[in-house]
Amino acid sequence: MEDLTPTKDSLDAIEIASRDEISALQLDRLKWSLRHAYENVAHYRNSFDAAGVHPDDLNSLEDLAKFPFTVKNDLRATYPFGMFAVPRDQVRRIHASSGTTGQPTVVGYTAGDLDNWGTVVARSLRAAGLKPGDVLHNAYGYGLFTGGMGIHLGADKLGLATVPISGGMTQRQVRLIEDFGATGITVTPSYSLSIIDEYAAQGLDPRKSPLKVGIFGAEPWTNAMRLEIEDAFDMHAVDIYGLSEVMGPGVASECVETKDGLHVWEDHFYPEIIHPETGEVLPDGELGELVFTSLTKEAFPVIRYRTRDLTRLLPGTARTMRRMEKVTGRSDDMIILRGVNVFPTQIEEQLMKVRELAPHFQLELNRVGHKDEMRVKVETLPDTVELGDQAGRDLSARVKQVVGVSVKVDVTSPGGVERSQGKAVRIVDNRPKE
Ligand code: DLL
């Protein structure tokens, strides 16, 4: 694989500024952001007042812990525009979550917010090793989802030639990567697996594709999956993280030269890790729930927004800004199976060790009698169909030994597991609702 390390002089100065400089900038911006939210959003005014705190009470970064959290339900309760902090004529973009599980959450951006979003995404794409002259195949969905259009903003800012293909129509994905000579791809890890399958279906070798780097996010994926994808395409694979409530893609991103976790773009987003039950702020290095406070957002400031994503904060390496470890999962996706906590990524990790099985999987939860049962649906590779039963037993034994739960493994022939065109649906819960 080619060395894609960006030159030092191509970075934004703040990416490699001293910690003191970064903290000083954060404190200034945090004071502004708290005041902006308090003065312009009724929800924040009420919640700060109820907690007996005022923006003037913040004299150090640690003082942020005195302020109340914001949760997804607060955003739902103010649907659609109750959390906006600017007059409507200043809003230039509106995105929203799909809302399949309830009221959608709506977020807004001013012209200045879009400019900052472009800056952090450009920074992320540059950290991945892309530069002007590169062709970016952007397979994140375009639409209300922030993936497609967010990446597009940053690619424009960095000066890439963007192919806004969006998700779906997998045959055409392969054709255009080849015909347009894409050197970078932005896509969910699960959809990239469908693209790899399609290469095989067309009799093409993905290792011969023009791609040099892929920037994967929007769902959890393991380092084992990284190696699988890097090997399949003979390219680098880096992680990009974000969520619509905080901005979209580009809140944090991995550097191609280190691939050791995602640098949080701390000049725009202030991270904390809290204990998920007590809400207490945990020191760097400890695993807990990630919480973000926006430092520059005008239209939709968020103060101590609880992401439900579990990770830990680590010191900077390739950049001075702190890293967050690869997200192991969302607290919402944690399955409690007969008293044991299980994340889909733990199953993925074991699956990747069974060479006869393809990297696609889905977890099905059923209630059998009074007990919960988990079935892991997997499939063989085209040339390992007859080894399926043995491979299934191997996976089940690994899960029992490493994760500590008994699961049933259903092995199908290739194509038996539902394919993703964006975020994969990992859990199908058939248990009766209590
Ligand atoms: O998924 C934004 C995005 C688009 C990020 C493209 C990266 C690439 P939402 O739809 O609001 O926004 O979903 C946010 O997805 O809270 C995490 O649970 C999960 N997520 C996002 N990136 C990662 C990642 C976009 N790199 C939710 N690793 C977040 C693990 C991720 N989970």
Short mmCIF file of N, CA and C in Angstrom, two decimals, residues 25 49 117 365 429:
data_model
loop_
_atom_site.label_atom_id
_atom_site.label_comp_id
_atom_site.label_asym_id
_atom_site.label_seq_id
_atom_site.Cartn_x
_atom_site.Cartn_y
_atom_site.Cartn_z
N LEU A 25 -8.32 27.96 23.38
CA LEU A 25 -9.33 28.19 22.34
C LEU A 25 -10.66 27.55 22.76
N ASP A 49 -31.43 26.87 34.19
CA ASP A 49 -32.08 27.49 35.36
C ASP A 49 -32.48 26.42 36.38
N TRP A 117 -18.31 22.77 8.93
CA TRP A 117 -18.50 21.33 8.64
C TRP A 117 -17.55 20.93 7.50
N LEU A 365 -32.85 -12.30 17.69
CA LEU A 365 -33.18 -12.61 19.08
C LEU A 365 -34.59 -13.17 19.15
N ASP A 429 -34.87 -8.18 16.45
CA ASP A 429 -35.36 -8.59 17.76
C ASP A 429 -36.81 -9.07 17.66
#
